[in-house]
Coordinates of C-alpha atoms in Angstrom, one line a residue:
C156 CA -3.5 -1.4 -7.9
S157 CA -4.7 2.1 -7.6
G158 CA -1.8 2.9 -5.3
S159 CA -2.5 3.7 -1.7
T160 CA -4.7 6.5 -0.5
M161 CA -4.8 7.8 3.0
G162 CA -6.1 10.9 4.8
E163 CA -8.4 12.3 7.4
Q164 CA -11.9 10.8 7.5
V165 CA -13.6 13.7 5.8
A166 CA -11.1 13.6 2.9
I167 CA -11.3 9.8 2.5
E168 CA -15.1 10.0 2.5
S169 CA -14.9 12.6 -0.4
Y170 CA -12.5 10.3 -2.2
L171 CA -14.8 7.3 -1.9
R172 CA -17.8 9.4 -3.0
G173 CA -15.8 10.3 -6.1
M174 CA -14.8 6.7 -6.7
V175 CA -18.5 5.6 -6.4
A176 CA -19.6 8.4 -8.7
Q177 CA -17.1 7.2 -11.3
F178 CA -18.6 3.7 -11.1
D179 CA -22.1 5.1 -11.3
N180 CA -21.2 7.2 -14.4
T181 CA -19.3 4.5 -16.3
K182 CA -20.9 1.3 -15.0
C183 CA -17.4 -0.2 -15.6
K184 CA -17.0 -3.7 -14.1
M185 CA -13.8 -4.7 -15.8
K186 CA -10.7 -5.6 -13.8
G187 CA -8.7 -2.4 -13.2
C188 CA -11.6 0.1 -13.4
D189 CA -10.7 1.3 -9.9
Q190 CA -7.3 2.3 -11.3
G191 CA -9.0 4.4 -14.0
F192 CA -11.3 6.0 -11.5
H193 CA -8.4 6.8 -9.2
N194 CA -6.4 8.3 -12.1
Y195 CA -9.3 10.3 -13.3
L196 CA -9.9 11.9 -9.9
W197 CA -6.3 12.8 -9.7
Y198 CA -5.5 14.0 -13.2
S199 CA -8.8 15.8 -13.7
G200 CA -8.3 17.8 -10.5
E201 CA -11.7 16.6 -9.2
L202 CA -10.0 15.2 -6.1
S203 CA -8.4 18.5 -5.2
K204 CA -11.7 20.3 -5.5
A205 CA -13.7 17.9 -3.4
Q206 CA -15.2 19.1 -0.1
G207 CA -13.0 18.3 2.8
V208 CA -9.8 17.7 0.8
R209 CA -7.2 20.3 1.9
E210 CA -4.3 19.0 -0.1
V211 CA -3.4 16.1 -2.4
I212 CA 0.1 14.8 -2.1
V213 CA 1.5 12.3 -4.6
S214 CA 4.8 10.8 -3.5
E215 CA 7.3 9.1 -5.8
Q216 CA 7.9 5.4 -5.2
G217 CA 10.2 5.0 -2.1
K218 CA 9.9 8.6 -1.0
G219 CA 6.7 8.9 0.9
I220 CA 4.9 7.4 3.8
I221 CA 3.7 4.4 1.7
N222 CA 6.3 2.5 -0.2
N223 CA 4.6 0.7 -3.2
L224 CA 6.8 -2.2 -3.8
A225 CA 5.1 -3.9 -6.8
V226 CA 6.7 -1.5 -9.2
L227 CA 10.1 -3.0 -8.2
R228 CA 9.1 -6.6 -9.0
T229 CA 11.6 -6.8 -11.9
K230 CA 14.2 -8.1 -9.4
P231 CA 14.2 -9.0 -5.7
L232 CA 14.0 -6.2 -3.2
R233 CA 17.3 -7.2 -1.7
E234 CA 18.9 -6.5 -5.1
W235 CA 17.4 -3.1 -5.1
G236 CA 19.2 -2.5 -1.8
I237 CA 16.0 -1.6 0.2
L238 CA 15.9 -4.5 2.6
N239 CA 17.6 -4.2 6.0
E240 CA 17.9 -7.0 8.5
F241 CA 17.6 -5.7 12.1
N242 CA 17.1 -7.6 15.3
G243 CA 15.8 -10.8 13.6
T244 CA 13.4 -9.0 11.4
I245 CA 13.5 -7.4 7.9
E246 CA 12.8 -3.8 7.3
V247 CA 11.8 -2.3 4.0
L248 CA 13.7 1.0 3.4
N249 CA 12.9 4.1 1.3
W250 CA 15.5 5.3 -1.1
D251 CA 17.0 7.6 1.5
K252 CA 17.5 4.5 3.7
S253 CA 14.8 5.5 6.2
V254 CA 12.5 2.7 7.3
S255 CA 9.3 2.7 5.2
A256 CA 6.2 3.3 7.4
V257 CA 4.0 1.2 5.2
A258 CA 5.4 -1.5 2.8
H259 CA 2.5 -1.9 0.3
Q260 CA 2.4 -5.0 -2.0
Y261 CA 5.4 -6.7 -0.2
D262 CA 3.9 -10.0 -1.3
R263 CA 5.3 -9.4 -4.8
D264 CA 8.8 -10.2 -3.4
K265 CA 9.4 -13.8 -2.6
E266 CA 11.7 -13.1 0.4
M267 CA 9.4 -10.6 2.0
N268 CA 6.3 -12.8 1.4
T269 CA 8.0 -15.8 3.0
F270 CA 9.1 -13.7 5.9
I271 CA 5.7 -12.2 6.6
K272 CA 4.0 -15.6 6.3
G273 CA 6.4 -16.9 8.9
V274 CA 5.7 -14.0 11.2
R275 CA 1.9 -14.5 10.7
K276 CA 2.2 -18.2 11.4
Q277 CA 4.1 -17.6 14.6
L278 CA 1.6 -15.0 15.8
I279 CA -1.3 -17.4 15.2
K280 CA 0.5 -20.1 17.0
T281 CA 1.2 -17.8 20.0
Y282 CA -2.4 -16.6 20.0
A283 CA -3.8 -20.1 19.9
A284 CA -1.6 -21.1 22.9
E285 CA -2.8 -18.1 24.8
M286 CA -6.4 -18.9 24.1
K287 CA -5.9 -22.4 25.5
K288 CA -4.7 -20.9 28.8
T289 CA -8.0 -19.0 29.2

């Protein structure tokens, strides 16, 4: 995974042009090329210089808007102390115990994956029942 990238439309368009340019320059088709392209844009400074990009912020795991959970797959998220049960749901927490706005790659954790699949199944069931009414 290349991590998670977010921003205003103009900045994301510049990022994507940079990613496409890396493909065009390298013709790389191996698994993981996107990670290399992403890393190159960051470490070379090309991303910071791109038109429309005001600022590039890299957050440490568990300290930003997007919490990348795959890096923690060495043990269950519950053992890391970053799962919180609240009103019949499970929240993923950042290290400061605030609720993660985005829990990326939650599926690497068995408990979270099972929970989300259950939520999805219930949503589909509810939707199907509503569609039958109309």
